[in-house]
Coordinates of N, CA and C in Angstrom, one line a residue:
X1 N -10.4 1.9 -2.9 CA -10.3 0.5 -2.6 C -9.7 0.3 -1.2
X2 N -10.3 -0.4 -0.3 CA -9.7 -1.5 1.0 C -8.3 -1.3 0.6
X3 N -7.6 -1.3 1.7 CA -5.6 -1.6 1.7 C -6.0 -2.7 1.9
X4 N -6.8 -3.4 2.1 CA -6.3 -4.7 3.2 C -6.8 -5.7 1.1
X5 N -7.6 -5.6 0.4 CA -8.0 -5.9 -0.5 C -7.1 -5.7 -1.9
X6 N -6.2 -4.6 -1.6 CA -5.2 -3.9 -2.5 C -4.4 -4.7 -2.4
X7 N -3.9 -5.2 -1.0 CA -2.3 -6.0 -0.9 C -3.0 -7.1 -1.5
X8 N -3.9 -8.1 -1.1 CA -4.4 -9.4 -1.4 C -4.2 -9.7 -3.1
X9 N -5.2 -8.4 -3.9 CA -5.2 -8.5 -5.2 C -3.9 -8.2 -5.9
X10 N -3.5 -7.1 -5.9 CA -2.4 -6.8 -6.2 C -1.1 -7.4 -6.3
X11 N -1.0 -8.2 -5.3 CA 0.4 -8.2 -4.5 C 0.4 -9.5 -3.8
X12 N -0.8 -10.2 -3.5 CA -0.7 -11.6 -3.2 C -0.2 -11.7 -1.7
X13 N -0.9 -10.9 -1.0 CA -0.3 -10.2 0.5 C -2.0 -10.6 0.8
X14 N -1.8 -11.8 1.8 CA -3.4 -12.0 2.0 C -4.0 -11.1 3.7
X15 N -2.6 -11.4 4.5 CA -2.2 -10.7 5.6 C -1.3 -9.3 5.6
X16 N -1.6 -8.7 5.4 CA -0.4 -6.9 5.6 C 0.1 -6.6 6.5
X17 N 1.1 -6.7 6.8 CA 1.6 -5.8 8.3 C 1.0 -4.5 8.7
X18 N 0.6 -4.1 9.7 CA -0.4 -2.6 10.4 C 0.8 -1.6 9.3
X19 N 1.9 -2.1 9.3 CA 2.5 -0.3 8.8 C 2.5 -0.6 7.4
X20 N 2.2 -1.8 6.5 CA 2.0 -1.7 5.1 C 0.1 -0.9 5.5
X21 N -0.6 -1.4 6.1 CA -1.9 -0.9 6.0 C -1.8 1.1 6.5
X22 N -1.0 1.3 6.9 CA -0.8 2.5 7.7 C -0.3 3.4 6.7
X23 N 0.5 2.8 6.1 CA 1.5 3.4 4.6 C 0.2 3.6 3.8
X24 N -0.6 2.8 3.3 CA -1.8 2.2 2.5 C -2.4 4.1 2.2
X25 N -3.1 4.3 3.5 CA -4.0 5.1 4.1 C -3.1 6.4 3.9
X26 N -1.8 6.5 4.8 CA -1.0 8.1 4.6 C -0.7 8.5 3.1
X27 N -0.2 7.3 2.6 CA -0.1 8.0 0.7 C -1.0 8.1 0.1
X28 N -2.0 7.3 0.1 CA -3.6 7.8 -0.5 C -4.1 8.8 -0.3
X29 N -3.9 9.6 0.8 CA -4.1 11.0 1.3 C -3.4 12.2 1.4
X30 N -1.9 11.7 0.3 CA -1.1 12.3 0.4 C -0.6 13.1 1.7
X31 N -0.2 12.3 2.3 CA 0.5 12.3 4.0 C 1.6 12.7 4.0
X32 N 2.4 13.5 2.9 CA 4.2 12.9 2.8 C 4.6 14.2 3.4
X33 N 6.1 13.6 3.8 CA 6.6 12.5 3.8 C 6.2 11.6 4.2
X34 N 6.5 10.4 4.3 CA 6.7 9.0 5.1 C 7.4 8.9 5.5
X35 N 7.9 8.3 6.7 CA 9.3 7.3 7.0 C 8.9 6.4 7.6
X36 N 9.4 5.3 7.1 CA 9.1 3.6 7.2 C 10.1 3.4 7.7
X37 N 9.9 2.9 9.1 CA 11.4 2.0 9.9 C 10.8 0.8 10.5
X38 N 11.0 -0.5 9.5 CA 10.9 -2.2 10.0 C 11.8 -2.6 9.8
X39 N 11.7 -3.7 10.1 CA 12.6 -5.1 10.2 C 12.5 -5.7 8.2
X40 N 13.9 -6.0 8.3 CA 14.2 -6.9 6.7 C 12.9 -8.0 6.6
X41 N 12.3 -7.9 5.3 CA 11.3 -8.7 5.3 C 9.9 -8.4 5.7
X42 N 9.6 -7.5 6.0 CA 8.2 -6.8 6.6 C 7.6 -6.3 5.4
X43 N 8.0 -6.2 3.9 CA 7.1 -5.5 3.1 C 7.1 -4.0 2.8
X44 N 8.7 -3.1 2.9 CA 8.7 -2.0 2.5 C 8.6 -2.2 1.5
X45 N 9.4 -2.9 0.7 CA 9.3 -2.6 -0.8 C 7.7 -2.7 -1.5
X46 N 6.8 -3.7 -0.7 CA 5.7 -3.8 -1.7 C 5.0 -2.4 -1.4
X47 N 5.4 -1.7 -0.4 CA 4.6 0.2 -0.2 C 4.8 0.5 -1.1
X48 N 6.3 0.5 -1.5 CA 6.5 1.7 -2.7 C 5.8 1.3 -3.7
X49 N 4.8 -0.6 -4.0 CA 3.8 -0.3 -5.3 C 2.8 0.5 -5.3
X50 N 2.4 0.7 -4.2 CA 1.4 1.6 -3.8 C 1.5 2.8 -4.0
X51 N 2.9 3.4 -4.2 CA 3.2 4.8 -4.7 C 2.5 4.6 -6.3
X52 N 3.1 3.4 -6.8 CA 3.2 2.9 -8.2 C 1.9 3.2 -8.8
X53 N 1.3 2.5 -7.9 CA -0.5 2.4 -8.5 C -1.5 3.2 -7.8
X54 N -0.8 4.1 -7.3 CA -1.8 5.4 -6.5 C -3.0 5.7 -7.6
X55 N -2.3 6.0 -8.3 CA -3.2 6.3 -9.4 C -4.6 5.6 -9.9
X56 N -4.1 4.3 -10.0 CA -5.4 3.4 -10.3 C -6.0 3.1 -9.0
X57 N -5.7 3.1 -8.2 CA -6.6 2.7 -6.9 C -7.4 3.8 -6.5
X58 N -7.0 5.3 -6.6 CA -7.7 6.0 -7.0 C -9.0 6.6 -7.8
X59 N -9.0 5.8 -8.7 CA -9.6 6.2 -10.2 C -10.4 4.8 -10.4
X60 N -9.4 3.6 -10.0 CA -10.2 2.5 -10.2 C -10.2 2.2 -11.8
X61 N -9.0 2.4 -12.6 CA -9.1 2.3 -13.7 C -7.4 1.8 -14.1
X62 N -7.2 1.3 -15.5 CA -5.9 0.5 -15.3 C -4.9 1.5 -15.5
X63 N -3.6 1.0 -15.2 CA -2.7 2.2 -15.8 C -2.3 1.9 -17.0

């Protein structure tokens, strides 16, 4: 699945910040670690759904 179509459906994020789209791409590829350094309010927390739902965006199936 698109990051940019993940945050929209998922998450109601119609716009993503480049490092939510950037996070998107390195955990789906298993890139880890990560380190995320933004500003309060930028959308760390909705990454870690992305950890959450790796799996179905993956597979394309529900959890």
């Amino acid at each position: 699945m698109e990051a940019k179509k993940f945050y929209e459906i998922y998450l109601d994020i119609k716009n993503p910040f480049p490092h939510q789209l950037q996070f998107f791409h390195l955990a789906l590829n298993d890139k880890f670690p990560i380190l995320v350094k933004a500003p309060t309010g930028s959308g760390k927390t909705e990454m870690a759904i992305v950890l959450l739902d790796k799996n179905q965006i993956e597979t394309g199936t529900e959890c």
